[in-house]
JSON list of C-alpha atoms in Angstrom, two decimals:
[
{"chain": "C", "resi": 1, "resn": "UNK", "atom": "CA", "xyz": [90.60, 149.88, 195.11]},
{"chain": "C", "resi": 2, "resn": "UNK", "atom": "CA", "xyz": [90.68, 146.13, 195.73]},
{"chain": "C", "resi": 3, "resn": "UNK", "atom": "CA", "xyz": [93.56, 144.25, 197.35]},
{"chain": "C", "resi": 4, "resn": "UNK", "atom": "CA", "xyz": [94.68, 142.65, 194.06]},
{"chain": "C", "resi": 5, "resn": "UNK", "atom": "CA", "xyz": [95.15, 146.08, 192.44]},
{"chain": "C", "resi": 6, "resn": "UNK", "atom": "CA", "xyz": [97.06, 147.35, 195.49]},
{"chain": "C", "resi": 7, "resn": "UNK", "atom": "CA", "xyz": [99.39, 144.34, 195.33]},
{"chain": "C", "resi": 8, "resn": "UNK", "atom": "CA", "xyz": [100.12, 144.92, 191.63]},
{"chain": "C", "resi": 9, "resn": "UNK", "atom": "CA", "xyz": [100.81, 148.62, 192.21]},
{"chain": "C", "resi": 10, "resn": "UNK", "atom": "CA", "xyz": [103.15, 147.77, 195.10]},
{"chain": "C", "resi": 11, "resn": "UNK", "atom": "CA", "xyz": [105.10, 145.34, 192.91]},
{"chain": "C", "resi": 12, "resn": "UNK", "atom": "CA", "xyz": [105.55, 148.02, 190.28]},
{"chain": "C", "resi": 13, "resn": "UNK", "atom": "CA", "xyz": [107.13, 150.35, 192.86]},
{"chain": "C", "resi": 14, "resn": "UNK", "atom": "CA", "xyz": [109.39, 147.66, 194.34]},
{"chain": "C", "resi": 15, "resn": "UNK", "atom": "CA", "xyz": [110.91, 146.56, 191.04]},
{"chain": "C", "resi": 16, "resn": "UNK", "atom": "CA", "xyz": [112.21, 149.16, 188.61]},
{"chain": "C", "resi": 17, "resn": "UNK", "atom": "CA", "xyz": [111.23, 148.80, 184.97]},
{"chain": "C", "resi": 18, "resn": "UNK", "atom": "CA", "xyz": [114.00, 147.51, 182.75]},
{"chain": "C", "resi": 19, "resn": "UNK", "atom": "CA", "xyz": [114.61, 147.94, 179.05]},
{"chain": "C", "resi": 20, "resn": "UNK", "atom": "CA", "xyz": [114.82, 145.02, 176.64]},
{"chain": "C", "resi": 21, "resn": "UNK", "atom": "CA", "xyz": [118.57, 145.56, 176.44]},
{"chain": "C", "resi": 22, "resn": "UNK", "atom": "CA", "xyz": [118.98, 145.46, 180.24]},
{"chain": "C", "resi": 23, "resn": "UNK", "atom": "CA", "xyz": [116.92, 142.28, 180.44]},
{"chain": "C", "resi": 24, "resn": "UNK", "atom": "CA", "xyz": [118.99, 140.64, 177.69]},
{"chain": "C", "resi": 25, "resn": "UNK", "atom": "CA", "xyz": [122.28, 141.62, 179.37]},
{"chain": "C", "resi": 26, "resn": "UNK", "atom": "CA", "xyz": [121.08, 140.07, 182.65]},
{"chain": "C", "resi": 27, "resn": "UNK", "atom": "CA", "xyz": [119.96, 136.91, 180.83]},
{"chain": "C", "resi": 28, "resn": "UNK", "atom": "CA", "xyz": [123.29, 136.61, 178.97]},
{"chain": "C", "resi": 29, "resn": "UNK", "atom": "CA", "xyz": [125.15, 136.94, 182.26]},
{"chain": "C", "resi": 30, "resn": "UNK", "atom": "CA", "xyz": [123.10, 134.06, 183.71]},
{"chain": "C", "resi": 31, "resn": "UNK", "atom": "CA", "xyz": [123.75, 131.96, 180.59]},
{"chain": "C", "resi": 32, "resn": "UNK", "atom": "CA", "xyz": [127.52, 132.07, 181.34]},
{"chain": "C", "resi": 33, "resn": "UNK", "atom": "CA", "xyz": [128.70, 132.31, 177.75]},
{"chain": "C", "resi": 34, "resn": "UNK", "atom": "CA", "xyz": [126.08, 130.12, 176.10]},
{"chain": "C", "resi": 35, "resn": "UNK", "atom": "CA", "xyz": [124.68, 131.75, 172.94]},
{"chain": "C", "resi": 36, "resn": "UNK", "atom": "CA", "xyz": [121.51, 133.68, 173.82]},
{"chain": "C", "resi": 37, "resn": "UNK", "atom": "CA", "xyz": [119.71, 133.05, 170.52]},
{"chain": "C", "resi": 38, "resn": "UNK", "atom": "CA", "xyz": [120.38, 129.30, 170.62]},
{"chain": "C", "resi": 39, "resn": "UNK", "atom": "CA", "xyz": [119.27, 128.84, 174.24]},
{"chain": "C", "resi": 40, "resn": "UNK", "atom": "CA", "xyz": [116.50, 131.41, 174.61]},
{"chain": "C", "resi": 41, "resn": "UNK", "atom": "CA", "xyz": [114.76, 131.37, 171.22]},
{"chain": "C", "resi": 42, "resn": "UNK", "atom": "CA", "xyz": [113.55, 128.72, 168.83]},
{"chain": "C", "resi": 43, "resn": "UNK", "atom": "CA", "xyz": [111.92, 128.41, 165.43]},
{"chain": "C", "resi": 44, "resn": "UNK", "atom": "CA", "xyz": [108.69, 126.46, 164.99]},
{"chain": "C", "resi": 45, "resn": "UNK", "atom": "CA", "xyz": [108.18, 124.23, 161.92]},
{"chain": "C", "resi": 46, "resn": "UNK", "atom": "CA", "xyz": [105.82, 126.94, 160.64]},
{"chain": "C", "resi": 47, "resn": "UNK", "atom": "CA", "xyz": [108.65, 129.49, 160.68]},
{"chain": "C", "resi": 48, "resn": "UNK", "atom": "CA", "xyz": [107.49, 131.37, 163.78]},
{"chain": "C", "resi": 49, "resn": "UNK", "atom": "CA", "xyz": [110.31, 132.60, 165.99]},
{"chain": "C", "resi": 50, "resn": "UNK", "atom": "CA", "xyz": [109.54, 132.02, 169.67]},
{"chain": "C", "resi": 51, "resn": "UNK", "atom": "CA", "xyz": [111.13, 134.61, 171.92]},
{"chain": "C", "resi": 52, "resn": "UNK", "atom": "CA", "xyz": [111.63, 134.28, 175.70]},
{"chain": "C", "resi": 53, "resn": "UNK", "atom": "CA", "xyz": [109.60, 137.46, 176.24]},
{"chain": "C", "resi": 54, "resn": "UNK", "atom": "CA", "xyz": [107.32, 139.20, 173.78]},
{"chain": "C", "resi": 55, "resn": "UNK", "atom": "CA", "xyz": [107.36, 142.93, 174.40]},
{"chain": "C", "resi": 56, "resn": "UNK", "atom": "CA", "xyz": [104.93, 145.45, 172.96]},
{"chain": "C", "resi": 57, "resn": "UNK", "atom": "CA", "xyz": [107.48, 146.58, 170.36]},
{"chain": "C", "resi": 58, "resn": "UNK", "atom": "CA", "xyz": [107.54, 143.04, 168.90]},
{"chain": "C", "resi": 59, "resn": "UNK", "atom": "CA", "xyz": [103.77, 142.68, 169.10]},
{"chain": "C", "resi": 60, "resn": "UNK", "atom": "CA", "xyz": [103.34, 145.81, 166.99]},
{"chain": "C", "resi": 61, "resn": "UNK", "atom": "CA", "xyz": [105.26, 144.17, 164.12]},
{"chain": "C", "resi": 62, "resn": "UNK", "atom": "CA", "xyz": [103.08, 141.04, 163.94]},
{"chain": "C", "resi": 63, "resn": "UNK", "atom": "CA", "xyz": [100.49, 141.05, 161.17]},
{"chain": "C", "resi": 64, "resn": "UNK", "atom": "CA", "xyz": [98.27, 138.38, 162.72]},
{"chain": "C", "resi": 65, "resn": "UNK", "atom": "CA", "xyz": [97.39, 140.54, 165.73]},
{"chain": "C", "resi": 66, "resn": "UNK", "atom": "CA", "xyz": [94.84, 142.59, 163.81]},
{"chain": "C", "resi": 67, "resn": "UNK", "atom": "CA", "xyz": [93.30, 139.68, 161.89]},
{"chain": "C", "resi": 68, "resn": "UNK", "atom": "CA", "xyz": [90.13, 137.85, 162.79]},
{"chain": "C", "resi": 69, "resn": "UNK", "atom": "CA", "xyz": [89.18, 134.22, 162.20]},
{"chain": "C", "resi": 70, "resn": "UNK", "atom": "CA", "xyz": [87.45, 133.61, 158.86]},
{"chain": "C", "resi": 71, "resn": "UNK", "atom": "CA", "xyz": [88.90, 136.62, 157.04]},
{"chain": "C", "resi": 72, "resn": "UNK", "atom": "CA", "xyz": [91.38, 136.98, 154.18]},
{"chain": "C", "resi": 73, "resn": "UNK", "atom": "CA", "xyz": [94.73, 135.41, 154.91]},
{"chain": "C", "resi": 74, "resn": "UNK", "atom": "CA", "xyz": [93.10, 132.90, 157.25]},
{"chain": "C", "resi": 75, "resn": "UNK", "atom": "CA", "xyz": [95.94, 133.21, 159.76]},
{"chain": "C", "resi": 76, "resn": "UNK", "atom": "CA", "xyz": [93.49, 132.45, 162.56]},
{"chain": "C", "resi": 77, "resn": "UNK", "atom": "CA", "xyz": [91.43, 129.81, 160.75]},
{"chain": "C", "resi": 78, "resn": "UNK", "atom": "CA", "xyz": [88.77, 129.72, 158.05]},
{"chain": "C", "resi": 79, "resn": "UNK", "atom": "CA", "xyz": [85.72, 129.84, 160.32]},
{"chain": "C", "resi": 80, "resn": "UNK", "atom": "CA", "xyz": [84.60, 133.28, 161.51]},
{"chain": "C", "resi": 81, "resn": "UNK", "atom": "CA", "xyz": [83.27, 131.77, 164.74]},
{"chain": "C", "resi": 82, "resn": "UNK", "atom": "CA", "xyz": [86.70, 130.32, 165.47]},
{"chain": "C", "resi": 83, "resn": "UNK", "atom": "CA", "xyz": [86.69, 127.61, 168.09]},
{"chain": "C", "resi": 84, "resn": "UNK", "atom": "CA", "xyz": [83.12, 128.39, 169.20]},
{"chain": "C", "resi": 85, "resn": "UNK", "atom": "CA", "xyz": [81.48, 126.25, 166.49]},
{"chain": "C", "resi": 86, "resn": "UNK", "atom": "CA", "xyz": [83.88, 123.37, 166.99]},
{"chain": "C", "resi": 87, "resn": "UNK", "atom": "CA", "xyz": [85.42, 123.28, 170.47]},
{"chain": "C", "resi": 88, "resn": "UNK", "atom": "CA", "xyz": [89.06, 122.48, 170.98]},
{"chain": "C", "resi": 89, "resn": "UNK", "atom": "CA", "xyz": [89.96, 118.83, 170.81]},
{"chain": "C", "resi": 90, "resn": "UNK", "atom": "CA", "xyz": [91.92, 117.37, 173.67]},
{"chain": "C", "resi": 91, "resn": "UNK", "atom": "CA", "xyz": [94.26, 114.65, 172.46]},
{"chain": "C", "resi": 92, "resn": "UNK", "atom": "CA", "xyz": [97.71, 113.30, 172.93]},
{"chain": "C", "resi": 93, "resn": "UNK", "atom": "CA", "xyz": [99.66, 110.62, 171.15]},
{"chain": "C", "resi": 94, "resn": "UNK", "atom": "CA", "xyz": [99.13, 107.12, 172.46]},
{"chain": "C", "resi": 95, "resn": "UNK", "atom": "CA", "xyz": [102.37, 105.37, 171.45]},
{"chain": "C", "resi": 96, "resn": "UNK", "atom": "CA", "xyz": [101.40, 101.85, 172.47]},
{"chain": "C", "resi": 97, "resn": "UNK", "atom": "CA", "xyz": [102.37, 98.87, 170.34]},
{"chain": "C", "resi": 98, "resn": "UNK", "atom": "CA", "xyz": [99.57, 96.44, 171.07]},
{"chain": "C", "resi": 99, "resn": "UNK", "atom": "CA", "xyz": [95.84, 96.88, 170.67]},
{"chain": "C", "resi": 100, "resn": "UNK", "atom": "CA", "xyz": [95.17, 95.95, 174.31]},
{"chain": "C", "resi": 101, "resn": "UNK", "atom": "CA", "xyz": [97.74, 98.47, 175.65]},
{"chain": "C", "resi": 102, "resn": "UNK", "atom": "CA", "xyz": [96.31, 101.15, 173.36]},
{"chain": "C", "resi": 103, "resn": "UNK", "atom": "CA", "xyz": [92.75, 100.36, 174.49]},
{"chain": "C", "resi": 104, "resn": "UNK", "atom": "CA", "xyz": [93.60, 100.56, 178.19]},
{"chain": "C", "resi": 105, "resn": "UNK", "atom": "CA", "xyz": [95.42, 103.88, 177.77]},
{"chain": "C", "resi": 106, "resn": "UNK", "atom": "CA", "xyz": [92.73, 105.36, 175.49]},
{"chain": "C", "resi": 107, "resn": "UNK", "atom": "CA", "xyz": [89.89, 104.42, 177.83]},
{"chain": "C", "resi": 108, "resn": "UNK", "atom": "CA", "xyz": [91.75, 105.86, 180.83]},
{"chain": "C", "resi": 109, "resn": "UNK", "atom": "CA", "xyz": [92.50, 109.12, 178.98]},
{"chain": "C", "resi": 110, "resn": "UNK", "atom": "CA", "xyz": [88.93, 109.46, 177.69]},
{"chain": "C", "resi": 111, "resn": "UNK", "atom": "CA", "xyz": [87.64, 109.03, 181.24]},
{"chain": "C", "resi": 112, "resn": "UNK", "atom": "CA", "xyz": [89.93, 111.88, 182.33]},
{"chain": "C", "resi": 113, "resn": "UNK", "atom": "CA", "xyz": [88.69, 114.43, 179.79]},
{"chain": "C", "resi": 114, "resn": "UNK", "atom": "CA", "xyz": [90.43, 113.62, 176.53]},
{"chain": "C", "resi": 115, "resn": "UNK", "atom": "CA", "xyz": [87.89, 113.87, 173.69]},
{"chain": "C", "resi": 116, "resn": "UNK", "atom": "CA", "xyz": [89.94, 112.84, 170.67]},
{"chain": "C", "resi": 117, "resn": "UNK", "atom": "CA", "xyz": [92.33, 109.99, 169.87]},
{"chain": "C", "resi": 118, "resn": "UNK", "atom": "CA", "xyz": [95.62, 110.59, 168.09]},
{"chain": "C", "resi": 119, "resn": "UNK", "atom": "CA", "xyz": [96.60, 107.16, 166.79]},
{"chain": "C", "resi": 120, "resn": "UNK", "atom": "CA", "xyz": [100.21, 106.60, 165.79]},
{"chain": "C", "resi": 121, "resn": "UNK", "atom": "CA", "xyz": [100.62, 103.48, 163.67]},
{"chain": "C", "resi": 122, "resn": "UNK", "atom": "CA", "xyz": [103.75, 101.34, 163.59]},
{"chain": "C", "resi": 123, "resn": "UNK", "atom": "CA", "xyz": [105.85, 100.99, 160.43]},
{"chain": "C", "resi": 124, "resn": "UNK", "atom": "CA", "xyz": [104.49, 97.54, 159.53]},
{"chain": "C", "resi": 125, "resn": "UNK", "atom": "CA", "xyz": [100.88, 98.79, 159.67]},
{"chain": "C", "resi": 126, "resn": "UNK", "atom": "CA", "xyz": [101.75, 101.89, 157.63]},
{"chain": "C", "resi": 127, "resn": "UNK", "atom": "CA", "xyz": [103.35, 99.67, 154.99]},
{"chain": "C", "resi": 128, "resn": "UNK", "atom": "CA", "xyz": [100.47, 97.19, 155.07]},
{"chain": "C", "resi": 129, "resn": "UNK", "atom": "CA", "xyz": [102.77, 94.37, 156.15]},
{"chain": "C", "resi": 130, "resn": "UNK", "atom": "CA", "xyz": [101.87, 91.24, 158.08]},
{"chain": "C", "resi": 131, "resn": "UNK", "atom": "CA", "xyz": [103.65, 91.45, 161.46]},
{"chain": "C", "resi": 132, "resn": "UNK", "atom": "CA", "xyz": [105.00, 87.92, 160.91]},
{"chain": "C", "resi": 133, "resn": "UNK", "atom": "CA", "xyz": [106.86, 88.98, 157.76]},
{"chain": "C", "resi": 134, "resn": "UNK", "atom": "CA", "xyz": [107.87, 92.52, 158.77]},
{"chain": "C", "resi": 135, "resn": "UNK", "atom": "CA", "xyz": [111.46, 93.38, 159.66]},
{"chain": "C", "resi": 136, "resn": "UNK", "atom": "CA", "xyz": [112.60, 93.55, 163.26]},
{"chain": "C", "resi": 137, "resn": "UNK", "atom": "CA", "xyz": [111.71, 96.91, 164.80]},
{"chain": "C", "resi": 138, "resn": "UNK", "atom": "CA", "xyz": [108.82, 97.59, 162.40]},
{"chain": "C", "resi": 139, "resn": "UNK", "atom": "CA", "xyz": [106.10, 96.01, 164.57]},
{"chain": "C", "resi": 140, "resn": "UNK", "atom": "CA", "xyz": [104.78, 97.91, 167.56]},
{"chain": "C", "resi": 141, "resn": "UNK", "atom": "CA", "xyz": [107.98, 99.78, 168.37]},
{"chain": "C", "resi": 142, "resn": "UNK", "atom": "CA", "xyz": [106.89, 103.26, 167.33]},
{"chain": "C", "resi": 143, "resn": "UNK", "atom": "CA", "xyz": [103.13, 102.97, 167.23]},
{"chain": "C", "resi": 144, "resn": "UNK", "atom": "CA", "xyz": [100.07, 100.75, 167.22]},
{"chain": "C", "resi": 145, "resn": "UNK", "atom": "CA", "xyz": [100.26, 97.47, 165.34]},
{"chain": "C", "resi": 146, "resn": "UNK", "atom": "CA", "xyz": [96.99, 96.68, 163.52]},
{"chain": "C", "resi": 147, "resn": "UNK", "atom": "CA", "xyz": [97.18, 93.55, 161.40]},
{"chain": "C", "resi": 148, "resn": "UNK", "atom": "CA", "xyz": [93.58, 92.29, 161.35]},
{"chain": "C", "resi": 149, "resn": "UNK", "atom": "CA", "xyz": [90.00, 93.16, 162.24]},
{"chain": "C", "resi": 150, "resn": "UNK", "atom": "CA", "xyz": [90.44, 91.59, 165.69]},
{"chain": "C", "resi": 151, "resn": "UNK", "atom": "CA", "xyz": [93.22, 94.11, 166.47]},
{"chain": "C", "resi": 152, "resn": "UNK", "atom": "CA", "xyz": [90.91, 97.01, 165.58]},
{"chain": "C", "resi": 153, "resn": "UNK", "atom": "CA", "xyz": [88.08, 95.53, 167.67]},
{"chain": "C", "resi": 154, "resn": "UNK", "atom": "CA", "xyz": [90.46, 95.14, 170.62]},
{"chain": "C", "resi": 155, "resn": "UNK", "atom": "CA", "xyz": [91.86, 98.66, 170.23]},
{"chain": "C", "resi": 156, "resn": "UNK", "atom": "CA", "xyz": [88.35, 100.16, 170.27]},
{"chain": "C", "resi": 157, "resn": "UNK", "atom": "CA", "xyz": [86.70, 97.80, 172.77]},
{"chain": "C", "resi": 158, "resn": "UNK", "atom": "CA", "xyz": [84.23, 99.87, 174.87]},
{"chain": "C", "resi": 159, "resn": "UNK", "atom": "CA", "xyz": [85.16, 103.03, 172.90]},
{"chain": "C", "resi": 160, "resn": "UNK", "atom": "CA", "xyz": [82.66, 104.63, 170.54]},
{"chain": "C", "resi": 161, "resn": "UNK", "atom": "CA", "xyz": [84.72, 106.07, 167.64]},
{"chain": "C", "resi": 162, "resn": "UNK", "atom": "CA", "xyz": [81.61, 107.82, 166.28]},
{"chain": "C", "resi": 163, "resn": "UNK", "atom": "CA", "xyz": [81.36, 109.83, 169.54]},
{"chain": "C", "resi": 164, "resn": "UNK", "atom": "CA", "xyz": [84.90, 111.25, 169.39]},
{"chain": "C", "resi": 165, "resn": "UNK", "atom": "CA", "xyz": [87.41, 112.50, 166.86]},
{"chain": "C", "resi": 166, "resn": "UNK", "atom": "CA", "xyz": [89.86, 109.84, 165.75]}
]
């Protein structure tokens, strides 16, 4: 028996098992009157309820556990090989207003392992407006402002869009 297994077995003897109800009572006590469901759980936009702890009893009720990628229902994707054909993309939003700020951040992130760019455009660009005629707050405040070809060239200077997902 290796040391790691011995450590796990020792932990199991030092801490008694608790039921879901006992755990919830202890958590509610620590919450000091705050509503458990509001603080400890949340709903995703897809309608999935995120619990603080998923116990085996809950896992047994989930239909997606027994499904495989590429099979009817497509809960785990449409490709049977899953992520193995197309590896995971690493991206984060780059909320910079100017093309030069975006370029500097994108190049730095790509050098550190990011392999995809998630470009958030400002309101003026989304509406197809010239920045000079757009309303205050519509240019560069919540995303990248692209008004002309020069802006795009600046944003992608020394970046090969064909080599990454954009």
